[in-house]
Amino acid sequence: MLQQLIDGFGTALTPTHIAMAAIGVLLGTAIGVLPGIGPAMAVALLLPVTYGLEPTGAFIMFAGIYYGGMFGGSTTSILLNTPGESAAVVAAIDGNPMARKGRGAQALAAAAIGHFVGGILGTIALVVLAPVIAKHAVDIGAPDLFAIMVLAFIAVTSVLGGSRIRGVASLLIGLTIGLVGLDEMTGQQRLTFGSLHLADGIDVVIVAVALFAVGESLWVAAHLRRNAFKPIPVGRPWLSRADLKRTWKPWLRGPLIGFPFGAVPAGGAEIPTFLSYVTEKRLSKHKDEFGKGAIEGVAGPEATASASAAGTLVSMLTLGLPTTAVAAVMLAAFQQYGIQPGPLLFERESSLVWGLIASLFVGLTLLLVLNLPLAPLWAKLLRIPRPYLYAGILFFASVGAYAVNADIFDLLVMFVIGLLGFAMRRYGLPVLPAIIGVILGPAAEQQMRRALQLSDGDLSGLVNTPFSIVVYVLILLIVFFPLINRLLPSRPPAAEAEPRDKVDV
């Protein structure tokens, strides 16, 4: 295996392939910065361009676009509170407050290094553990997947916002939006109001862009005259010693969560990034800073997302199962070249596979080298006057929403949901649970119905595996922890210091 990886570096480090990786990283970052146009769309748009390229070079470029797009999505998420793709949603929770405090460059640096560390560790795990992870991932069934998704729902509504009731309300809004379209099992229309445009459902990208970009723009516009514009300082471009002390553990913990989830069929980066955020908040000594600009809330999820991207390649290369939209597009690219991913791919196309894996190391290094010095430049976006900045955001958000299906109706849907996002901000409902409901709601419903079909409608079919039982125990602990904490005997108060002498004033 080590010899094959060395041969892969021999393939990836040719001048042509290094140039392909650099072009992919730059294109991915540039396209990822545009709200709503994520790495999946970038790879899909560039798929016809690669018809004349040899397969290894094409896939090296695709890998660069994948990682570059993920970093570009987190850039807009941090600076403008507008995620470029669903995996970058969590970065907005603490990254955007950091940017508003003049620490946007530090947030971007933490994200860039997190991507590098998570991607490197994830790719090492891909090299070493791919056969083992793929073997165990196949054994995870519908009850286990449903339990994991319920855990994500409960975790995100418990951690985000000041009120669990508001978190649950936001989650229900997202689940309702996720119901729009045709029932996958019966074919019946749900919440389409007779419109054929809604028969395919509402794309996640449109919902995310609407709730974040449009909702945020309307909120800023509503308060623009009341609050005079003050340019936000860019801040220092490098992380301080205190920042490094707070981020190195999240950088290392992220891959432990992200890689296994990425390798699981029907996985992806959404669930592990939220679980990483929850984990970092539980373990942090600065819990009160979360939601207000905690750097751990950027470092951990970004390392998790990058490691998850490496994990998705496990299922795609060894099983032929795409777990994300990008993996699905790359699978189509493999088939375009007459290559079928699966257990025999490492034997039949070993030079291509190991060249692709080696190029991940090269692409991640280029991503760090190119984007770390650019962090202060990206952060200067915040110095643009807000009327021009948010007008540009609305323009690119509209372009991104239209590009999803090339349908004007999607623009109308985006602005309607944007008004909903404005109302959620007005009444203090967190946006993140709604996004999670849209992303995971349909998948959770599908896995629940599959589990119930296997058990002939018996509810015990949802808890008939050891893994699902463990997950539900964790859920119960999260739900009832505040109650248990109240019932536990409180510590006796510490001996108070002697009161000072009273002074009459």
Coordinates of C-alpha atoms in Angstrom, one line a residue:
M1 CA 0.0 0.0 0.0
L2 CA 2.8 2.4 0.9
Q3 CA 4.6 1.6 -2.4
Q4 CA 1.3 2.3 -4.3
L5 CA 0.9 5.6 -2.5
I6 CA 4.5 6.6 -3.5
D7 CA 3.7 5.7 -7.1
G8 CA 0.6 7.8 -6.8
F9 CA 2.7 10.8 -5.7
G10 CA 4.9 10.2 -8.7
T11 CA 1.7 10.6 -10.8
A12 CA 0.3 13.6 -8.9
L13 CA 3.5 15.6 -8.7
T14 CA 4.0 15.9 -12.4
P15 CA 3.9 19.6 -13.5
T16 CA 0.7 19.0 -15.5
H17 CA -1.2 17.4 -12.6
I18 CA 0.1 20.0 -10.1
A19 CA -1.3 22.7 -12.4
M20 CA -4.6 20.8 -12.6
A21 CA -4.8 20.6 -8.8
A22 CA -4.0 24.4 -8.5
I23 CA -6.6 25.3 -11.1
G24 CA -9.2 23.1 -9.4
V25 CA -8.5 24.7 -5.9
L26 CA -8.7 28.2 -7.3
L27 CA -11.9 27.5 -9.3
G28 CA -13.5 25.7 -6.4
T29 CA -12.7 28.5 -4.0
A30 CA -13.9 31.2 -6.4
I31 CA -17.1 29.4 -7.2
G32 CA -17.6 28.4 -3.5
V33 CA -17.5 32.0 -2.5
L34 CA -20.7 32.7 -4.6
P35 CA -23.7 32.0 -2.4
G36 CA -25.7 29.0 -3.6
I37 CA -23.1 27.7 -6.1
G38 CA -21.3 24.9 -4.2
P39 CA -18.7 22.3 -5.2
A40 CA -21.2 19.9 -6.6
M41 CA -22.5 22.4 -9.1
A42 CA -18.9 23.5 -9.9
V43 CA -17.9 19.9 -10.7
A44 CA -21.1 19.4 -12.7
L45 CA -20.6 22.6 -14.8
L46 CA -17.0 21.6 -15.5
L47 CA -17.8 18.0 -16.3
P48 CA -18.2 18.7 -20.1
V49 CA -15.0 20.7 -20.1
T50 CA -13.0 17.5 -19.1
Y51 CA -14.1 15.4 -22.1
G52 CA -10.8 16.0 -23.8
L53 CA -8.7 15.4 -20.7
E54 CA -7.1 12.1 -19.6
P55 CA -9.0 10.5 -16.6
T56 CA -6.3 11.0 -14.0
G57 CA -5.9 14.8 -14.7
A58 CA -9.7 15.2 -14.7
F59 CA -10.2 13.6 -11.3
I60 CA -7.3 15.5 -9.8
M61 CA -9.0 18.7 -10.9
F62 CA -12.3 17.5 -9.5
A63 CA -10.7 16.8 -6.2
G64 CA -9.2 20.3 -6.1
I65 CA -12.6 21.8 -6.9
Y66 CA -14.2 19.7 -4.1
Y67 CA -11.9 21.0 -1.4
G68 CA -11.7 24.5 -2.8
G69 CA -15.5 24.7 -3.0
M70 CA -15.9 23.6 0.6
F71 CA -13.4 26.3 1.8
G72 CA -15.1 28.9 -0.4
G73 CA -18.4 28.1 1.0
S74 CA -17.1 28.6 4.6
T75 CA -15.6 31.9 3.5
T76 CA -19.0 33.5 2.7
S77 CA -20.5 31.7 5.7
I78 CA -18.0 33.4 8.0
L79 CA -17.9 36.8 6.4
L80 CA -21.4 37.3 5.1
N81 CA -23.5 34.8 7.1
T82 CA -24.3 33.2 3.7
P83 CA -23.2 29.6 3.4
G84 CA -22.0 28.6 -0.1
E85 CA -23.2 25.0 0.6
S86 CA -24.8 23.0 3.3
A87 CA -21.5 21.7 4.8
A88 CA -20.6 25.4 5.6
V89 CA -23.8 26.2 7.5
V90 CA -22.2 25.6 10.9
A91 CA -19.3 27.9 10.2
A92 CA -21.8 30.8 10.3
I93 CA -22.8 30.3 13.9
D94 CA -19.5 31.6 15.4
G95 CA -17.6 32.6 12.3
N96 CA -19.9 35.5 11.5
P97 CA -19.9 36.9 15.0
M98 CA -16.1 36.8 14.9
A99 CA -16.1 38.7 11.6
R100 CA -18.5 41.3 13.1
K101 CA -16.0 41.8 15.9
G102 CA -13.1 42.5 13.5
R103 CA -11.7 38.9 13.7
G104 CA -12.8 37.7 10.3
A105 CA -9.2 37.1 9.3
Q106 CA -8.6 34.9 12.3
A107 CA -11.8 32.9 11.6
L108 CA -10.7 32.4 8.0
A109 CA -7.3 31.3 9.2
A110 CA -8.8 28.8 11.7
A111 CA -11.1 27.5 8.9
A112 CA -8.2 27.1 6.4
I113 CA -5.9 25.3 8.9
G114 CA -8.9 23.2 10.0
H115 CA -9.6 22.2 6.4
F116 CA -5.9 21.3 5.9
V117 CA -5.6 19.3 9.2
G118 CA -8.9 17.6 8.7
G119 CA -8.3 16.8 5.1
I120 CA -4.8 15.4 5.7
L121 CA -5.9 13.2 8.6
G122 CA -9.0 12.1 6.7
T123 CA -6.9 11.2 3.6
I124 CA -4.4 9.2 5.7
A125 CA -7.5 7.4 7.2
L126 CA -8.7 6.8 3.6
V127 CA -5.4 5.2 2.7
V128 CA -5.2 3.0 5.8
L129 CA -8.8 2.2 6.7
A130 CA -10.7 2.3 3.5
P131 CA -11.4 -1.5 3.3
V132 CA -12.3 -1.7 7.0
I133 CA -14.6 1.3 7.0
A134 CA -16.3 0.3 3.9
K135 CA -17.0 -3.2 5.3
H136 CA -18.6 -1.9 8.5
A137 CA -20.5 0.9 6.7
V138 CA -22.4 -1.6 4.7
D139 CA -23.8 -3.2 7.9
I140 CA -25.4 0.1 9.1
G141 CA -29.1 -0.3 8.5
A142 CA -32.2 2.0 8.3
P143 CA -32.9 2.0 12.1
D144 CA -29.3 3.1 12.8
L145 CA -29.4 5.9 10.2
F146 CA -32.8 7.1 11.5
A147 CA -31.4 7.1 15.1
I148 CA -28.4 9.2 14.0
M149 CA -30.6 11.7 12.3
V150 CA -32.9 12.0 15.3
L151 CA -29.8 12.6 17.4
A152 CA -28.8 15.4 15.0
F153 CA -32.3 17.0 15.4
I154 CA -32.2 16.9 19.2
A155 CA -28.6 18.1 19.4
V156 CA -29.1 21.1 17.2
T157 CA -32.4 22.2 18.9
S158 CA -30.8 21.8 22.3
V159 CA -27.6 23.7 21.7
L160 CA -28.6 26.6 19.4
G161 CA -30.5 29.6 20.6
G162 CA -31.6 30.7 24.0
S163 CA -34.9 28.7 24.0
R164 CA -35.5 25.0 23.2
I165 CA -39.1 25.8 22.2
R166 CA -37.9 28.3 19.6
G167 CA -35.3 25.7 18.4
V168 CA -38.0 23.0 18.0
A169 CA -40.3 25.5 16.2
S170 CA -37.5 26.3 13.8
L171 CA -36.9 22.6 13.2
L172 CA -40.6 22.0 12.5
I173 CA -40.5 24.8 9.9
G174 CA -37.6 23.1 8.2
L175 CA -39.3 19.6 8.3
T176 CA -42.4 21.1 6.8
I177 CA -40.4 22.7 3.9
G178 CA -38.7 19.3 3.5
L179 CA -42.1 17.6 3.0
V180 CA -42.9 19.7 -0.2
G181 CA -43.0 17.5 -3.3
L182 CA -43.9 14.0 -4.3
D183 CA -43.9 11.2 -1.7
E184 CA -41.0 9.0 -2.8
M185 CA -42.8 5.8 -1.9
T186 CA -46.4 6.5 -2.9
G187 CA -46.0 9.2 -5.5
Q188 CA -48.7 11.4 -3.9
Q189 CA -48.2 15.2 -3.9
R190 CA -47.6 16.9 -0.5
L191 CA -47.9 20.6 0.1
T192 CA -47.5 21.4 -3.7
F193 CA -50.8 23.4 -3.9
G194 CA -51.3 21.8 -7.3
S195 CA -48.1 23.4 -8.7
L196 CA -45.9 21.2 -11.0
H197 CA -43.0 23.4 -10.1
L198 CA -43.1 22.1 -6.5
A199 CA -43.5 18.4 -7.5
D200 CA -39.7 17.8 -7.2
G201 CA -39.6 19.6 -3.9
I202 CA -37.6 22.7 -2.9
D203 CA -33.8 22.4 -3.4
V204 CA -31.8 22.6 -0.2
V205 CA -29.5 25.2 -1.8
I206 CA -32.4 27.5 -2.5
V207 CA -33.7 27.2 1.1
A208 CA -30.2 27.8 2.6
V209 CA -29.5 30.8 0.5
A210 CA -33.0 32.2 1.1
L211 CA -33.0 31.8 4.9
F212 CA -29.4 33.1 5.3
A213 CA -28.6 35.5 2.4
V214 CA -32.1 36.9 1.7
G215 CA -33.3 36.9 5.3
E216 CA -30.0 38.5 6.5
S217 CA -30.2 41.2 3.7
L218 CA -33.8 42.1 4.5
W219 CA -32.9 42.3 8.2
V220 CA -30.0 44.6 7.6
A221 CA -32.1 46.7 5.2
A222 CA -34.8 47.0 7.9
H223 CA -32.2 48.4 10.4
L224 CA -29.9 50.3 8.1
R225 CA -31.3 53.7 8.7
R226 CA -31.6 53.1 12.4
N227 CA -27.9 52.0 12.7
A228 CA -25.3 54.0 10.9
F229 CA -22.8 52.0 8.9
K230 CA -19.4 51.6 10.5
P231 CA -16.6 49.7 8.5
I232 CA -15.6 46.6 10.4
P233 CA -11.8 46.4 10.9
V234 CA -10.0 43.5 9.2
G235 CA -7.8 42.6 12.2
R236 CA -4.5 40.7 12.3
P237 CA -4.1 38.0 9.7
W238 CA -2.5 35.4 11.9
L239 CA -3.7 33.4 14.9
S240 CA -2.3 34.3 18.3
R241 CA -0.9 31.9 20.8
A242 CA -4.2 31.9 22.7
D243 CA -6.1 31.1 19.5
L244 CA -3.8 28.2 18.7
K245 CA -4.2 26.9 22.2
R246 CA -8.0 26.9 21.8
T247 CA -8.0 25.4 18.3
W248 CA -5.5 22.6 18.1
K249 CA -7.7 20.1 19.9
P250 CA -10.8 20.9 17.8
W251 CA -8.7 20.5 14.7
L252 CA -7.7 17.0 15.8
R253 CA -11.1 16.0 17.2
G254 CA -12.9 17.0 14.0
P255 CA -11.6 14.2 11.8
L256 CA -12.6 11.6 14.4
I257 CA -16.2 12.6 13.9
G258 CA -16.2 13.6 10.2
F259 CA -14.4 10.7 8.5
P260 CA -16.6 7.8 9.8
F261 CA -19.8 9.8 8.9
G262 CA -18.5 10.6 5.5
A263 CA -17.8 6.9 4.8
V264 CA -21.3 5.8 5.8
P265 CA -23.7 5.4 2.9
A266 CA -26.3 8.3 3.1
G267 CA -23.8 10.2 5.2
G268 CA -22.1 13.5 4.3
A269 CA -20.8 16.5 6.1
E270 CA -24.1 18.0 7.5
I271 CA -24.6 15.7 10.5
P272 CA -20.9 15.4 11.7
T273 CA -20.4 19.2 11.5
F274 CA -23.3 19.8 13.8
L275 CA -22.2 17.0 16.1
S276 CA -18.7 18.5 16.1
Y277 CA -20.1 21.9 17.1
V278 CA -22.1 20.3 19.9
T279 CA -19.1 18.4 21.1
E280 CA -16.8 21.5 21.1
K281 CA -19.4 23.5 23.1
R282 CA -19.7 20.7 25.7
L283 CA -15.9 20.4 26.1
S284 CA -15.0 24.1 25.9
K285 CA -14.0 26.2 28.9
H286 CA -15.6 29.2 27.1
K287 CA -19.2 28.0 26.7
D288 CA -20.6 31.5 27.1
E289 CA -18.7 32.6 23.9
F290 CA -20.5 30.0 21.7
G291 CA -22.9 31.7 19.3
K292 CA -21.1 35.0 20.0
G293 CA -17.7 34.3 18.3
A294 CA -16.0 31.2 19.8
I295 CA -13.1 30.2 17.6
E296 CA -13.5 26.5 18.5
G297 CA -17.0 26.7 16.9
V298 CA -15.2 27.4 13.6
A299 CA -12.1 25.2 13.9
G300 CA -13.8 21.9 14.9
P301 CA -16.7 21.8 12.3
E302 CA -14.4 22.9 9.5
A303 CA -11.9 20.1 10.2
T304 CA -14.8 17.8 10.4
A305 CA -16.2 18.8 7.0
S306 CA -12.9 18.4 5.3
A307 CA -12.3 14.9 6.9
S308 CA -15.9 14.0 5.9
A309 CA -15.0 14.8 2.3
A310 CA -12.2 12.3 2.4
G311 CA -14.6 9.8 4.0
T312 CA -17.1 10.1 1.1
L313 CA -14.4 8.8 -1.3
V314 CA -14.3 5.6 0.7
S315 CA -17.8 4.6 -0.2
M316 CA -17.5 5.9 -3.7
L317 CA -14.2 4.2 -4.6
T318 CA -14.7 0.9 -2.8
L319 CA -18.5 0.4 -3.1
G320 CA -19.5 2.7 -5.9
L321 CA -22.0 4.4 -3.5
P322 CA -22.0 8.2 -3.6
T323 CA -22.8 9.7 -0.2
T324 CA -22.9 13.4 -1.3
A325 CA -23.9 15.3 -4.4
V326 CA -20.2 15.8 -5.4
A327 CA -19.5 12.1 -5.1
A328 CA -22.6 11.4 -7.3
V329 CA -21.2 13.8 -10.0
M330 CA -17.7 12.2 -9.7
L331 CA -19.4 8.8 -10.1
A332 CA -21.0 10.0 -13.3
A333 CA -17.5 11.2 -14.4
F334 CA -16.1 7.8 -13.7
Q335 CA -18.8 6.2 -15.9
Q336 CA -18.1 8.8 -18.6
Y337 CA -14.6 7.3 -18.9
G338 CA -15.9 3.8 -18.8
I339 CA -14.7 3.1 -15.2
Q340 CA -16.9 1.4 -12.7
P341 CA -16.0 2.2 -9.0
G342 CA -16.2 -0.8 -6.7
P343 CA -14.2 -3.5 -4.9
L344 CA -12.1 -4.2 -8.0
L345 CA -11.3 -0.6 -8.8
F346 CA -8.1 -0.6 -6.8
E347 CA -6.9 -3.6 -8.8
R348 CA -8.0 -2.6 -12.3
E349 CA -7.2 1.2 -12.1
S350 CA -4.6 1.3 -9.3
S351 CA -2.6 4.1 -10.9
L352 CA -5.6 6.4 -11.3
V353 CA -6.9 5.7 -7.8
W354 CA -3.6 6.2 -6.0
G355 CA -2.8 9.2 -8.2
L356 CA -6.2 10.7 -7.1
I357 CA -5.5 9.9 -3.4
A358 CA -2.0 11.4 -3.6
S359 CA -3.4 14.5 -5.3
L360 CA -5.6 15.1 -2.3
F361 CA -2.5 15.7 -0.2
V362 CA -1.2 18.1 -2.9
G363 CA -4.5 19.9 -3.3
L364 CA -4.9 20.4 0.4
T365 CA -1.4 21.8 0.7
L366 CA -2.1 24.2 -2.2
L367 CA -5.4 25.2 -0.6
L368 CA -3.6 26.2 2.6
V369 CA -0.7 27.9 0.8
L370 CA -3.0 29.9 -1.5
N371 CA -5.8 30.8 0.9
L372 CA -4.0 31.5 4.2
P373 CA -2.3 34.6 2.9
L374 CA -5.6 35.6 1.2
A375 CA -7.5 35.6 4.5
P376 CA -7.0 39.4 5.2
L377 CA -8.0 40.1 1.5
W378 CA -11.2 38.1 1.9
A379 CA -11.9 39.8 5.2
K380 CA -11.8 43.2 3.5
L381 CA -15.2 42.3 2.0
L382 CA -16.6 43.5 5.3
R383 CA -15.3 47.0 4.7
I384 CA -17.7 47.4 1.7
P385 CA -20.6 49.7 2.6
R386 CA -23.5 47.5 3.6
P387 CA -26.0 48.7 0.9
Y388 CA -23.6 47.7 -1.9
L389 CA -22.5 44.5 -0.1
Y390 CA -26.0 43.2 0.5
A391 CA -27.1 44.2 -3.0
G392 CA -24.3 42.1 -4.3
I393 CA -25.2 39.2 -2.0
L394 CA -28.8 39.3 -3.3
F395 CA -27.6 39.4 -6.9
F396 CA -25.3 36.4 -6.5
A397 CA -27.9 34.6 -4.4
S398 CA -30.4 35.1 -7.2
V399 CA -27.9 33.8 -9.7
G400 CA -27.2 30.8 -7.5
A401 CA -30.8 30.0 -7.0
Y402 CA -31.6 30.3 -10.7
A403 CA -28.6 28.2 -11.7
V404 CA -30.0 25.2 -9.7
N405 CA -32.8 24.4 -12.1
A406 CA -32.7 27.4 -14.5
D407 CA -36.3 28.2 -13.4
I408 CA -37.7 31.6 -12.6
F409 CA -40.1 29.9 -10.2
D410 CA -37.1 29.1 -7.9
L411 CA -36.4 32.8 -7.6
L412 CA -39.9 33.4 -6.4
V413 CA -39.6 30.5 -3.9
M414 CA -36.3 31.9 -2.7
F415 CA -37.7 35.3 -1.9
V416 CA -40.8 33.9 -0.2
I417 CA -38.6 31.7 2.1
G418 CA -36.4 34.8 2.5
L419 CA -39.3 36.7 4.0
L420 CA -39.8 33.7 6.3
G421 CA -36.1 34.0 7.3
F422 CA -36.7 37.7 8.1
A423 CA -39.7 36.8 10.3
M424 CA -37.6 34.1 12.1
R425 CA -35.0 36.8 12.9
R426 CA -37.7 39.2 14.0
Y427 CA -39.1 36.7 16.5
G428 CA -35.8 35.2 17.7
L429 CA -36.1 31.8 16.0
P430 CA -32.6 30.3 15.2
V431 CA -32.2 29.6 11.4
L432 CA -29.9 26.5 11.8
P433 CA -32.5 24.0 13.0
A434 CA -34.7 24.9 10.0
I435 CA -31.8 24.2 7.6
I436 CA -31.2 20.9 9.4
G437 CA -34.8 20.0 9.1
V438 CA -34.8 20.6 5.3
I439 CA -31.5 18.7 4.7
L440 CA -32.2 15.7 6.9
G441 CA -36.0 15.6 7.2
P442 CA -36.7 13.7 3.9
A443 CA -33.8 11.3 4.5
A444 CA -34.9 10.6 8.1
E445 CA -38.5 10.0 6.9
Q446 CA -37.2 7.5 4.3
Q447 CA -35.1 5.6 6.7
M448 CA -37.9 5.5 9.3
R449 CA -40.4 4.1 6.7
R450 CA -37.8 1.5 5.6
A451 CA -37.3 0.4 9.1
L452 CA -41.0 0.1 9.8
Q453 CA -41.5 -1.8 6.5
L454 CA -38.9 -4.3 7.6
S455 CA -40.7 -4.8 10.9
D456 CA -44.3 -4.9 9.4
G457 CA -45.2 -1.6 11.1
D458 CA -43.9 -2.6 14.5
L459 CA -42.3 0.4 16.3
S460 CA -39.8 -2.0 17.8
G461 CA -38.2 -2.0 14.4
L462 CA -36.7 1.4 15.1
V463 CA -34.7 0.1 18.1
N464 CA -33.9 -3.5 17.2
T465 CA -30.1 -3.0 16.8
P466 CA -27.4 -2.3 19.5
F467 CA -26.2 0.8 17.7
S468 CA -29.6 2.4 17.6
I469 CA -30.2 1.6 21.3
V470 CA -27.0 3.4 22.2
V471 CA -28.0 6.4 20.1
Y472 CA -31.4 6.6 21.7
V473 CA -29.9 6.5 25.2
L474 CA -27.7 9.5 24.2
I475 CA -30.8 11.3 23.0
L476 CA -32.6 10.7 26.3
L477 CA -29.6 12.0 28.2
I478 CA -29.5 15.2 26.1
V479 CA -33.3 15.7 26.5
F480 CA -33.5 15.1 30.2
F481 CA -30.1 16.4 31.3
P482 CA -31.5 19.8 32.5
L483 CA -34.1 18.0 34.6
I484 CA -31.6 15.5 36.0
N485 CA -29.2 18.4 36.8
R486 CA -32.0 20.1 38.8
L487 CA -32.8 17.0 40.8
L488 CA -29.2 16.4 41.7
P489 CA -28.3 17.8 45.1
S490 CA -26.6 21.1 44.7
R491 CA -23.1 21.7 46.1
P492 CA -22.9 23.5 49.5
P493 CA -22.0 27.1 48.9
A494 CA -18.4 28.0 49.5
A495 CA -17.5 29.8 52.6
E496 CA -18.1 33.5 52.0
A497 CA -15.4 36.0 52.7
E498 CA -15.8 38.2 55.7
P499 CA -17.8 41.2 54.8
R500 CA -16.0 44.5 54.6
D501 CA -16.8 47.3 57.0
K502 CA -19.8 49.3 55.9
V503 CA -19.1 52.8 54.8
D504 CA -21.8 55.4 55.1
V505 CA -22.2 57.5 52.0

